[in-house]
mmCIF file of C-alpha atoms in Angstrom:
data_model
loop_
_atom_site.group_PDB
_atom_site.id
_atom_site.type_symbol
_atom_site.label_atom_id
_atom_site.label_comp_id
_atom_site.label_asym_id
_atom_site.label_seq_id
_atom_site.Cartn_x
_atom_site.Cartn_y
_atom_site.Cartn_z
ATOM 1 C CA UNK A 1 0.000 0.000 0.000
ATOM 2 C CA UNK A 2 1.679 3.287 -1.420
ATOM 3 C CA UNK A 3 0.952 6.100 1.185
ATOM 4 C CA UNK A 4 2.968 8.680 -0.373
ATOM 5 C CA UNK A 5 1.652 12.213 -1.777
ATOM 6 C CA UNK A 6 3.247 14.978 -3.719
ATOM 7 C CA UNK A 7 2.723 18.125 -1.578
ATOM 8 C CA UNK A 8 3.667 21.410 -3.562
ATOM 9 C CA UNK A 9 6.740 19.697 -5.103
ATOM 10 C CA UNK A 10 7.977 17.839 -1.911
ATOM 11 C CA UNK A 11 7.596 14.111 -1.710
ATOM 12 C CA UNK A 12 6.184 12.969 0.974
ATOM 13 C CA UNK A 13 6.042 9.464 2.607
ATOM 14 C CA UNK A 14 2.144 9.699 3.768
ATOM 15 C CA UNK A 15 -0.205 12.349 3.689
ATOM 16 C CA UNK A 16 -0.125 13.190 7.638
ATOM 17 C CA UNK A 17 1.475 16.700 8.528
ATOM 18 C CA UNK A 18 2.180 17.587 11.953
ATOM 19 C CA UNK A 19 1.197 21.252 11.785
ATOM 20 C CA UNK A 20 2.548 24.377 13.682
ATOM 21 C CA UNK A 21 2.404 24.609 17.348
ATOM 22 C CA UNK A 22 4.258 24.183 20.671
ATOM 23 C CA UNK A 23 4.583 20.175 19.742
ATOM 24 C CA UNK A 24 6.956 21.370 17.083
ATOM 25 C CA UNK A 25 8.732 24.039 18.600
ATOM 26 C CA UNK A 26 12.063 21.872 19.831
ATOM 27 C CA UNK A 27 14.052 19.863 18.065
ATOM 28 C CA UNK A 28 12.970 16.926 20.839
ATOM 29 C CA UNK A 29 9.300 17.726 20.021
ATOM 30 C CA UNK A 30 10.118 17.747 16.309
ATOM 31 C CA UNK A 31 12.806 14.575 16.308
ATOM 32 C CA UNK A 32 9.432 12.493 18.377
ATOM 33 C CA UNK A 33 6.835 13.395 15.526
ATOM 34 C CA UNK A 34 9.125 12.393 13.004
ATOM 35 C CA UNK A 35 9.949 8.976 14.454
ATOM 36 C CA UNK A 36 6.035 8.798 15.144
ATOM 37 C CA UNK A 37 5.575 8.413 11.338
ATOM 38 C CA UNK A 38 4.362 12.153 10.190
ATOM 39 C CA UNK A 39 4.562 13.010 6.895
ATOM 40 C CA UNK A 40 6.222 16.017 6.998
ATOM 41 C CA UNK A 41 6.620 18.677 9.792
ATOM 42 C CA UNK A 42 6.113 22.390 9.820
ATOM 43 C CA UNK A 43 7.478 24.388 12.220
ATOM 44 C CA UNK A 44 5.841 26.283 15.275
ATOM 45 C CA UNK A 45 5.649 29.472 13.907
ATOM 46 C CA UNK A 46 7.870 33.108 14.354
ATOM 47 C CA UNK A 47 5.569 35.937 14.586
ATOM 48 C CA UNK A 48 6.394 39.075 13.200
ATOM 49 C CA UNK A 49 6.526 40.563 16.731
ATOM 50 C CA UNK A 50 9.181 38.487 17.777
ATOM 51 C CA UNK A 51 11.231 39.271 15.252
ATOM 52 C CA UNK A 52 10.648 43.133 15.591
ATOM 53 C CA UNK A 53 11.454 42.624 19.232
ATOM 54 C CA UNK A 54 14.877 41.354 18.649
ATOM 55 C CA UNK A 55 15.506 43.761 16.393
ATOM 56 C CA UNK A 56 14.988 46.267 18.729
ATOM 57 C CA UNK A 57 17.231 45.104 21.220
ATOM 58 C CA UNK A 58 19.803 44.611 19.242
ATOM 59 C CA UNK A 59 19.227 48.582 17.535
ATOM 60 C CA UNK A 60 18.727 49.618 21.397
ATOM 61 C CA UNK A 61 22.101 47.591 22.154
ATOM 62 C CA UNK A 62 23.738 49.431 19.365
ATOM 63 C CA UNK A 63 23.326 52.886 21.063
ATOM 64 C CA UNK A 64 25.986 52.088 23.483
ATOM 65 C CA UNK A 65 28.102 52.084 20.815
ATOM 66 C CA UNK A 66 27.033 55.532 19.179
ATOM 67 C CA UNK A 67 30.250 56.861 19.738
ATOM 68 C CA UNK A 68 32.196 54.140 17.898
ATOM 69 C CA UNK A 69 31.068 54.894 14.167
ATOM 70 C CA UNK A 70 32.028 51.342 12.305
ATOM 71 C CA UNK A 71 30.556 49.436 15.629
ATOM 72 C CA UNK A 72 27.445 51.265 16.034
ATOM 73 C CA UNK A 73 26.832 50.752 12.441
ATOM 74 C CA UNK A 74 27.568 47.154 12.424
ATOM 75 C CA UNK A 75 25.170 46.626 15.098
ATOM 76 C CA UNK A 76 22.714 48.355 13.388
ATOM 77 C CA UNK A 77 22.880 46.327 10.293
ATOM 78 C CA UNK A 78 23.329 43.533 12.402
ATOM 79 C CA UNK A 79 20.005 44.071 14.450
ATOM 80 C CA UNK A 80 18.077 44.562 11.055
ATOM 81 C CA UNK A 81 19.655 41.516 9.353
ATOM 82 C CA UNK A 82 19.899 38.638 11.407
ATOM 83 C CA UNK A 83 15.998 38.431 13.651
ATOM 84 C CA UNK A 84 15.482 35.145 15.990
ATOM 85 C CA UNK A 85 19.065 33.211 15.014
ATOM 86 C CA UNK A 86 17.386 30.510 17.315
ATOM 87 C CA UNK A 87 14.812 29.779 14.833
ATOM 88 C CA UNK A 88 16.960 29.229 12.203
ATOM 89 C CA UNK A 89 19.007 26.754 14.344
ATOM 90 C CA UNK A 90 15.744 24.793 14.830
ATOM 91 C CA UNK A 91 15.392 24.087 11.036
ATOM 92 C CA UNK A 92 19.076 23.213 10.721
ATOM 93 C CA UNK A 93 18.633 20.649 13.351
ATOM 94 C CA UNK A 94 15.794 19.510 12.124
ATOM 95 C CA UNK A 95 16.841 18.790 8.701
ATOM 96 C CA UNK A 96 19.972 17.173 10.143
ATOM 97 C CA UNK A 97 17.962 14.991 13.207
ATOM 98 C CA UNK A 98 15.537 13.762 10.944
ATOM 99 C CA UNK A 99 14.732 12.670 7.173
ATOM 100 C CA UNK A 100 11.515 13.752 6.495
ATOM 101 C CA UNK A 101 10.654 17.308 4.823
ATOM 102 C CA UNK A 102 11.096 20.622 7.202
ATOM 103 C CA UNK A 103 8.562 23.332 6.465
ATOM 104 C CA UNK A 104 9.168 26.807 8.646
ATOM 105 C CA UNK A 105 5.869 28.482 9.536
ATOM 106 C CA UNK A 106 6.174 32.632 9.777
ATOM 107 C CA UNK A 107 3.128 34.431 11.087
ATOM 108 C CA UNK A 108 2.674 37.316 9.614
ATOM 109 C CA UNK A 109 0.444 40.395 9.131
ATOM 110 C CA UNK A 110 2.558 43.046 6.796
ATOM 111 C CA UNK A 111 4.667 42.385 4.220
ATOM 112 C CA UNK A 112 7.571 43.808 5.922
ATOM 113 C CA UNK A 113 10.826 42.138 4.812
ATOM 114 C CA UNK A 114 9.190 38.633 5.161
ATOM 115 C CA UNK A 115 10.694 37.939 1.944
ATOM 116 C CA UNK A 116 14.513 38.889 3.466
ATOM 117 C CA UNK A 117 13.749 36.867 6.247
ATOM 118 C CA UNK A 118 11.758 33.578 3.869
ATOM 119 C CA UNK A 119 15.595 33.867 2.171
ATOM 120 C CA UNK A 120 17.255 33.094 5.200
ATOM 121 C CA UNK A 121 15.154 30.116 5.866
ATOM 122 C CA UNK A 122 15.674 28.755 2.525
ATOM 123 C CA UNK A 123 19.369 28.708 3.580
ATOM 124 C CA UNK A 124 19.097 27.040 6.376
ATOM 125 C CA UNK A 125 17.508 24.084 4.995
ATOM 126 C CA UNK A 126 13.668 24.757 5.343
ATOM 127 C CA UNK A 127 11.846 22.600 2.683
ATOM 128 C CA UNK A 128 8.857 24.899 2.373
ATOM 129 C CA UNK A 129 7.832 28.021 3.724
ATOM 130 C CA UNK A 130 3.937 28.132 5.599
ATOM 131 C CA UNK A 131 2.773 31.797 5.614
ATOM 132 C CA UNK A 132 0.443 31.731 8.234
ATOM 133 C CA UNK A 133 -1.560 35.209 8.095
ATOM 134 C CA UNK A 134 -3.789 35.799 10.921
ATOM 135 C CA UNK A 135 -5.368 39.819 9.655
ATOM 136 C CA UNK A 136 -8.277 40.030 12.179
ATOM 137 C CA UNK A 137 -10.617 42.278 9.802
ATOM 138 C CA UNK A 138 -11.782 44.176 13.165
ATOM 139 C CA UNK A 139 -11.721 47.747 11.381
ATOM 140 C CA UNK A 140 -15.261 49.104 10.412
ATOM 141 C CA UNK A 141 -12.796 51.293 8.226
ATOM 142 C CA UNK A 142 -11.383 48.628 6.467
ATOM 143 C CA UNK A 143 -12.841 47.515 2.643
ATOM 144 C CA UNK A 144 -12.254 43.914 1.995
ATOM 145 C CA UNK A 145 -10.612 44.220 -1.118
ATOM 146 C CA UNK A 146 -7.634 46.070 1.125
ATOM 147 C CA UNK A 147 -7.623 43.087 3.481
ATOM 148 C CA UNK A 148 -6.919 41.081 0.435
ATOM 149 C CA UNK A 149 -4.340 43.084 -0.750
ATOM 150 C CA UNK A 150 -2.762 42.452 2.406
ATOM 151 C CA UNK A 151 -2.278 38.829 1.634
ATOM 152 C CA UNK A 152 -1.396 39.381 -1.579
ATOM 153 C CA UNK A 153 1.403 41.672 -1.127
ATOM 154 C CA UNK A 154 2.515 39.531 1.962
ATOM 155 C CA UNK A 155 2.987 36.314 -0.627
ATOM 156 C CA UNK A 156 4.318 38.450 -3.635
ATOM 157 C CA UNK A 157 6.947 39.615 -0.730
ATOM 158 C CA UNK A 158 7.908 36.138 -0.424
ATOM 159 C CA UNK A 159 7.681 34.652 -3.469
ATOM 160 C CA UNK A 160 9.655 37.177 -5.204
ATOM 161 C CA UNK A 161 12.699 35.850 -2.792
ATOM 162 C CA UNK A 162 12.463 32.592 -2.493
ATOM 163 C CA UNK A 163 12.801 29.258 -4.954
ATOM 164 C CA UNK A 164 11.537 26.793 -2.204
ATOM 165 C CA UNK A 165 7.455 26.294 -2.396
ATOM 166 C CA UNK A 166 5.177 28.234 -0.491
ATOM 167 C CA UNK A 167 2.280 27.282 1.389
ATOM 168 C CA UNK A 168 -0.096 29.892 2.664
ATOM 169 C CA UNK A 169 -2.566 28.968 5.717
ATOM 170 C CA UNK A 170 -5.292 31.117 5.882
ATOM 171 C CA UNK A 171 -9.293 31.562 7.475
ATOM 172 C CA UNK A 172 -12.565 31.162 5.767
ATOM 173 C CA UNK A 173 -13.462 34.789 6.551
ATOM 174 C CA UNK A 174 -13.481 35.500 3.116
ATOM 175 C CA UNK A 175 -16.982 37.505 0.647
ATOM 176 C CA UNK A 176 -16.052 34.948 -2.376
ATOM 177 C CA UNK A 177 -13.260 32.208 -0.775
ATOM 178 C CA UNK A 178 -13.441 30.913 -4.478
ATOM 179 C CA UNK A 179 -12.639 33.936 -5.861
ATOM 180 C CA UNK A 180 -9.751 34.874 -3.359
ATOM 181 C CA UNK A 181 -8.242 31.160 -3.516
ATOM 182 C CA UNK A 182 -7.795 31.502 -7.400
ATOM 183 C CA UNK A 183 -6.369 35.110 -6.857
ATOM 184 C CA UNK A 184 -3.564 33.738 -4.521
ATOM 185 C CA UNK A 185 -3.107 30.689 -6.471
ATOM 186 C CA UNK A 186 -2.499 30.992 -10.247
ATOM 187 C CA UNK A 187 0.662 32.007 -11.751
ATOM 188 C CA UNK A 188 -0.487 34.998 -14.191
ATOM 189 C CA UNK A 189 1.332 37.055 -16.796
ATOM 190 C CA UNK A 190 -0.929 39.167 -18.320
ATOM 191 C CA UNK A 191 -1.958 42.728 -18.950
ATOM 192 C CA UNK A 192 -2.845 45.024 -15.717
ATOM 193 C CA UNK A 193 -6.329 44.042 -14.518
ATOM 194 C CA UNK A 194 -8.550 46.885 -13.659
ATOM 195 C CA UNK A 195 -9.376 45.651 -10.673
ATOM 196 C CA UNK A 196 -8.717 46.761 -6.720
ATOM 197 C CA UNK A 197 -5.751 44.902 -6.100
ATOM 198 C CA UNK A 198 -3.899 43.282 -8.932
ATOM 199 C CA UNK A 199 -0.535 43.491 -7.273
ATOM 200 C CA UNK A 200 1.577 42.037 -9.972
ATOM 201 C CA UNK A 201 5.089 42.909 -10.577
ATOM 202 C CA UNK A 202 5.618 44.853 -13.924
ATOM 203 C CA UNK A 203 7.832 43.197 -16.836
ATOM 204 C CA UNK A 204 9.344 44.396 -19.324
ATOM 205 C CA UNK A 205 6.871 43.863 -22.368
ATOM 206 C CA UNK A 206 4.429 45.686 -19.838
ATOM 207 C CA UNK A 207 2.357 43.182 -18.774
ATOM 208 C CA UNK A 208 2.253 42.231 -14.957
ATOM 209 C CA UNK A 209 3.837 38.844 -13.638
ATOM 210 C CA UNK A 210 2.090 37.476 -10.466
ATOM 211 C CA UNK A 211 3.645 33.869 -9.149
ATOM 212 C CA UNK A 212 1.262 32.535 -6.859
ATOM 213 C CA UNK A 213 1.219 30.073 -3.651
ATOM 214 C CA UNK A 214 2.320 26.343 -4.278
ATOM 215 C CA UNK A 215 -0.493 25.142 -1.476
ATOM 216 C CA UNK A 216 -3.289 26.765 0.675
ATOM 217 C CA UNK A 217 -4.022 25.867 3.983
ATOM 218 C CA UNK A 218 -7.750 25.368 4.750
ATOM 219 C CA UNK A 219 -8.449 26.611 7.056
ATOM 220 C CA UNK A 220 -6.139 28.583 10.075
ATOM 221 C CA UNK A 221 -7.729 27.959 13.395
ATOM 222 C CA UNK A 222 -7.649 31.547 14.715
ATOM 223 C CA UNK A 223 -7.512 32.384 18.683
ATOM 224 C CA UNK A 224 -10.842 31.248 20.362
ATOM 225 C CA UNK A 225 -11.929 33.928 23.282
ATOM 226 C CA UNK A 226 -14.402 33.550 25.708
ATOM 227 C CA UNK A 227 -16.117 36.055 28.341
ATOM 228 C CA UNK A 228 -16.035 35.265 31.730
ATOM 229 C CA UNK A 229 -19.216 36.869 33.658
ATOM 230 C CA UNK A 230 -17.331 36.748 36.740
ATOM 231 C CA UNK A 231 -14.561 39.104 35.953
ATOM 232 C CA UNK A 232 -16.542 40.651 33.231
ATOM 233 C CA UNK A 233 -13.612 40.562 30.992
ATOM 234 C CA UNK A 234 -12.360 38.336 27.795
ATOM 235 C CA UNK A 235 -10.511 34.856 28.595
ATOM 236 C CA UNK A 236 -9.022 31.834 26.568
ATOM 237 C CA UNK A 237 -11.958 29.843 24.847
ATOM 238 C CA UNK A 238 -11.653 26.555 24.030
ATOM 239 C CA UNK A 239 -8.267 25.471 22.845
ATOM 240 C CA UNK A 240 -8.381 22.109 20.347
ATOM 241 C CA UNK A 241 -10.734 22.094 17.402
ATOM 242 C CA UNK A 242 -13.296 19.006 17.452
ATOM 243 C CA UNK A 243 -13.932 16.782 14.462
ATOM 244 C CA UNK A 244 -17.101 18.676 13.964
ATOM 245 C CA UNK A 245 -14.990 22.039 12.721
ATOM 246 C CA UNK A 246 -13.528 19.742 9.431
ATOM 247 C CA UNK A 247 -17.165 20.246 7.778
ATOM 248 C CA UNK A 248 -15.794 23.648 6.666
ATOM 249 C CA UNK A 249 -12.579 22.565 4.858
ATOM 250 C CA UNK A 250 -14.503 19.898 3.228
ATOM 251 C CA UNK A 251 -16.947 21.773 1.697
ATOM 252 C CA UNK A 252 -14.366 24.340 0.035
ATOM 253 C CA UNK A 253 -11.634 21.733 -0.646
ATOM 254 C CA UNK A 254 -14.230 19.537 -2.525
ATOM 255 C CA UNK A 255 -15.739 22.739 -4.494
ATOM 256 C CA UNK A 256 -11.782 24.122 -5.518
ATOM 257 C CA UNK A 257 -9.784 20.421 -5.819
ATOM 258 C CA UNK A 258 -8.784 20.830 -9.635
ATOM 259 C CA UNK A 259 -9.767 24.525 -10.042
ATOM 260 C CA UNK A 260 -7.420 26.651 -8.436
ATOM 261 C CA UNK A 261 -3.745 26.470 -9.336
ATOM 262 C CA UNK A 262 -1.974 24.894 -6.595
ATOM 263 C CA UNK A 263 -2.807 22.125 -3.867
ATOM 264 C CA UNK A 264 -4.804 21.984 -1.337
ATOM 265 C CA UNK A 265 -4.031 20.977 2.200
ATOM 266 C CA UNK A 266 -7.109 20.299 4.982
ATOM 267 C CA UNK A 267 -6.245 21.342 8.314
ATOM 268 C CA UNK A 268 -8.827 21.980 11.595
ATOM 269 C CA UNK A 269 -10.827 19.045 12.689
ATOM 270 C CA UNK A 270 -8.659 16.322 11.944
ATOM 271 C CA UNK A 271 -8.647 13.782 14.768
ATOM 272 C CA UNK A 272 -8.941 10.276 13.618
ATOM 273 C CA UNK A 273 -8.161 8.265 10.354
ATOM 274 C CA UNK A 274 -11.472 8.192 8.367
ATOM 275 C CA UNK A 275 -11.564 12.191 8.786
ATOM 276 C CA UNK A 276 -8.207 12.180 6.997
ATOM 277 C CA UNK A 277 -9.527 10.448 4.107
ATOM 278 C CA UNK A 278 -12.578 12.833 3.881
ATOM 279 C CA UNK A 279 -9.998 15.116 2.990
ATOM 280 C CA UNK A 280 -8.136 13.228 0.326
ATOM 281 C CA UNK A 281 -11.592 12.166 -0.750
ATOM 282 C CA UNK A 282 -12.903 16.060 -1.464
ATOM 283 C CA UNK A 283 -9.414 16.556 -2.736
ATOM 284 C CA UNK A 284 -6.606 17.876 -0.475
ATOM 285 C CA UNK A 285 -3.244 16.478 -1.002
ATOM 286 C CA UNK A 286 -2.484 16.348 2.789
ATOM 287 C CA UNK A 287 -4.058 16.452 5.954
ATOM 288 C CA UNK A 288 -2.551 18.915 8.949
ATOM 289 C CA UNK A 289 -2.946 17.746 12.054
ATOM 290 C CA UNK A 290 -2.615 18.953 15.930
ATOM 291 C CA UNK A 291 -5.439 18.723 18.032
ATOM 292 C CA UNK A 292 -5.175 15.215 18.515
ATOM 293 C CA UNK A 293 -2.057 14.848 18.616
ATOM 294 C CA UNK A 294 -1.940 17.155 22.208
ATOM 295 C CA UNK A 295 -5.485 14.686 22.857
ATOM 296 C CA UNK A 296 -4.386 11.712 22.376
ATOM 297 C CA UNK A 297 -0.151 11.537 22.006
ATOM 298 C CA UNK A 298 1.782 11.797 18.953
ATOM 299 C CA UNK A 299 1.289 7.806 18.578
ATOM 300 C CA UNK A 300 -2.120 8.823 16.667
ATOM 301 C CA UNK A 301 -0.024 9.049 13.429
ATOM 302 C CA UNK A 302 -0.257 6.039 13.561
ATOM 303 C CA UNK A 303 -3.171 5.124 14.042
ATOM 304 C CA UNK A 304 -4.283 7.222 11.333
ATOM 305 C CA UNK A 305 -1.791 5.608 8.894
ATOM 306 C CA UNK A 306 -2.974 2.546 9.796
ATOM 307 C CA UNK A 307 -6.882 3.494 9.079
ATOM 308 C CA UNK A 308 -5.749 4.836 5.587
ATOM 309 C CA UNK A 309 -4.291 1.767 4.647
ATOM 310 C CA UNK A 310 -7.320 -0.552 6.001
ATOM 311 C CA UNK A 311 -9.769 1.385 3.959
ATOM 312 C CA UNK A 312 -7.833 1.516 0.908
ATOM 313 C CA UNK A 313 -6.992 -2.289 1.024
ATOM 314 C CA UNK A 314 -10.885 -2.681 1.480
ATOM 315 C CA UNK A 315 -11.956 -0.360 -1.596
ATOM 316 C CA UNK A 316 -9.022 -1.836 -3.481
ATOM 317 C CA UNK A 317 -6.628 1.504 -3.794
ATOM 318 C CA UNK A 318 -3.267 0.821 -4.319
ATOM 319 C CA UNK A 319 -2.125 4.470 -3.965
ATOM 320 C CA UNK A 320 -3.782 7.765 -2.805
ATOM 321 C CA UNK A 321 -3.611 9.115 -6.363
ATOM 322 C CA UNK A 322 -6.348 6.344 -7.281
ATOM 323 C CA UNK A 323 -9.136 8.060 -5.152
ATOM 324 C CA UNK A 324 -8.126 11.857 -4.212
ATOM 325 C CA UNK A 325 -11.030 14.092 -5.593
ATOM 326 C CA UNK A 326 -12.956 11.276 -6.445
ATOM 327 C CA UNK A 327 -16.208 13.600 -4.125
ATOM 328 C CA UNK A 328 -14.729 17.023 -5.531
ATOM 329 C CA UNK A 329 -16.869 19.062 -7.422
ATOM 330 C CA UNK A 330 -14.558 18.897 -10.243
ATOM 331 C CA UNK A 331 -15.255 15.000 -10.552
ATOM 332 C CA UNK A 332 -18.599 15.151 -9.794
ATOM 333 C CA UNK A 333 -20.771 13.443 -12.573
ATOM 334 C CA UNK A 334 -23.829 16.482 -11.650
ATOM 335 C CA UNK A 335 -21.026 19.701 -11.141
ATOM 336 C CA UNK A 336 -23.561 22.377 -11.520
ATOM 337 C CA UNK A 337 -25.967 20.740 -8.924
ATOM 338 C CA UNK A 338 -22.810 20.550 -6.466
ATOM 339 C CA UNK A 339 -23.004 23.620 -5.136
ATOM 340 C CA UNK A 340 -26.832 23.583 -4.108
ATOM 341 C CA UNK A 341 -26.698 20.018 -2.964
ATOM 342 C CA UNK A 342 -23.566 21.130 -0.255
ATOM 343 C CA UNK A 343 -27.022 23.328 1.185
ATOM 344 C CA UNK A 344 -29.930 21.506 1.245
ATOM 345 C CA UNK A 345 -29.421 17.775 1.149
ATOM 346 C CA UNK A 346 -28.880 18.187 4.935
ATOM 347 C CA UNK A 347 -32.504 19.541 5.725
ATOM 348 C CA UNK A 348 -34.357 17.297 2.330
ATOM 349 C CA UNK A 349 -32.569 14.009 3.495
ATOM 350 C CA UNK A 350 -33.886 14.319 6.907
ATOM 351 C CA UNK A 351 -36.072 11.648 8.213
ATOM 352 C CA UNK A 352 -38.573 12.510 11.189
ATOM 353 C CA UNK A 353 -38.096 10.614 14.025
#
C-alpha cells in the first residue's frame, strides 16, 4: 500500500502533517513526531513581533556604541539583518535529526521584509515556507478588497525571494473564498487588470507577472476567546478544534480540488483516520494535524496511517492518487448541482423521528 503524496513539489512518505504549534517548537518535540511516522513537519511558527522585538534590542544595544562609528553601524545592520538566530538553528537541526521534509511556519500580518527573512530560511535548509496570516478584519474602516491586498502583497513579498514552495494557511473569513483562492493561487502574466488589487510585478513587455502560492491551507484555526461573567472581561476559549470544525474545509476543498492552481491541504478538525480520508476524498493532497495529537499523544499518526491503509486495502486503492477528488466538485458526474446540494441535502434528506 503506497501512502505517499506529492505536496507542492515535496515528496512525501504519507499524507499526515504535523502542523505548527508548541509540539513542534524543539528539536525533541520535532525529532518524536518524526519517528512517530508524520509526513512532513512544519514548524511552530515566528511571529512578526518576535522578530521586531529582537531587532529592537539589538538597535537599542547598538546605542551604546554611538560613539564608535564602524561598531554602532555594524550593530545596526546587524540588528536589522539577522531576527530570531534561534529559529533558524531549529530548522538546521531539524533537517539534520531527521529525514523527512522541514517546512518553517512565519506568522505574519505586513509584508515587511518577510521575503529577506523567507531567504534566510531557505538557507538554512527549510523545505517549504507556511505563511500563516492571521489579519483580524476588526476595522469598520477597512474595505475587503484592502484586506486582500494584504495577503497578496505579503505572498508576492515572499515569493519574489524565495525558490523553495510556499504554502499559505489562511481563514474562511473570506466575501467569495473561491474567488480569493484563485487570486492567490495561479501564476499569471498578463496585462494590468482593472481591478482593486492586482498586485503584480511589472515586466518588461508591460504586462504584470504574479507567481502565486504552491499550497493553501484550509483553514487557520484563529484564537478562540471567551467572556467570563465573573470578571466581566475576555478569557481563553476553548483550545483544540473538534472533528465537527472539518465540515468547513470539506466543503471548500471539494468545491476548488482541480480549479485553483496549486494544492490543497485540509487542516482543523482532523482527529482520527477516516476524517483524513474525507480530505483526500474532497481533494486535499495532505491532511494537517494537531489537536489530537496534544489529545491523544503523537502515537495517533499512527493510528491514522494505519486506518488509511485498512480502507484503501478494502476499496481496493493501491495508492492515494487512485481516489483523491474522487467527491470534488470537479469530478462530480452532476457539477452544476454541487453547489446547491452542499445546502440543502442536509434539511431534504432528513427523516422525522
Amino acid at each position: 500500500m503506497d501512502l505517499s503524496t506529492n505536496y507542492m513539489g515535496i515528496q512525501l512518505k504519507n499524507p499526515f502533517i504535523v502542523s505548527a504549534s508548541t509540539l513542534t517548537g524543539d528539536i525533541d518535540s520535532v525529532v518524536e513526531c518524526a519517528n512517530a511516522g508524520a509526513g512532513a513537519i512544519v514548524l511552530k511558527s515566528l511571529f512578526e513581533e518576535e522578530i521586531a522585538a529582537e531587532i529592537d534590542a539589538l538597535s537599542q544595544n547598538a546605542e551604546n556604541y554611538s560613539g564608535y562609528g564602524e561598531a554602532y553601524e555594524y550593530l545596526q545592520g546587524y540588528g536589522q539583518a539577522l531576527g530570531p538566530q534561534g529559529y533558524l538553528d531549529l530548522v538546521e537541526e531539524a533537517k539534520q535529526k531527521t529525514d523527512i521534509p522541514i517546512i518553517a511556519s512565519l506568522n505574519c500580518v505586513s509584508d515587511n521584509s518577510w521575503g529577506d527573512y523567507a531567504q534566510k530560511l531557505e538557507a538554512s535548509g527549510a523545505d517549504g515556507v507556511e505563511l500563516n496570516i492571521a489579519i483580524m478584519p476588526h476595522s469598520i474602516k477597512q474595505d475587503g478588497t484592502d484586506i486582500i491586498d494584504d495577503y497578496l502583497r505579503i505572498v508576492r513579498e515572499v515569493k519574489d525571494k524565495v525558490n523553495i514552495p510556499v504554502a499559505v494557511k489562511v481563514g474562511p473569513y473570506f466575501t467569495s473564498f473561491g474567488n480569493f483562492a484563485d487570486r492567490i493561487a495561479t501564476e499569471r502574466h498578463e496585462a494590468p487588470a482593472y481591478s482593486v488589487g492586482w498586485l503584480g510585478k511589472d515586466t518588461a513587455d508591460g504586462k504584470v507577472s504574479w507567481k502565486g502560492v504552491d499550497a493553501i491551507v484550509l483553514f487557520n484555526r484563529f484564537y478562540q476567546l471567551d467572556i467570563d461573567i465573573d470578571q466581566k472581561s475576555l478569557t481563553q476559549g476553548i483550545s483544540y478544534s473538534s472533528p465537527a470544525e472539518l465540515s468547513l474545509s470539506l466543503r471548500w476543498i471539494s468545491l476548488l480540488a482541480g480549479k485553483v492552481g496549486c494544492d490543497l491541504v485540509c487542516n482543523t478538525g482532523i482527529h482520527e483516520g477516516h476524517d483524513a480520508i474525507k480530505a483526500l476524498l474532497a481533494g486535499a493532497k495532505a491532511v494537517e494535524v494537531c489537536s489530537t495529537l496534544f489529545l491523544n499523544g503523537v502515537g495517533q499518526i499512527e493510528k491514522m496511517k494505519q486506518r488509511l491503509m485498512s480502507w484503501m486495502q478494502k476499496n481496493d486503492y493501491r495508492t492515494i492518487a487512485d481516489f483523491r477528488g474522487l467527491v470534488s466538485q470537479s469530478l462530480s458526474k452532476n457539477p452544476e448541482d454541487f453547489e446547491r446540494l452542499q445546502y440543502v441535502k442536509l434539511f431534504v434528506g432528513m427523516q422525522k423521528s
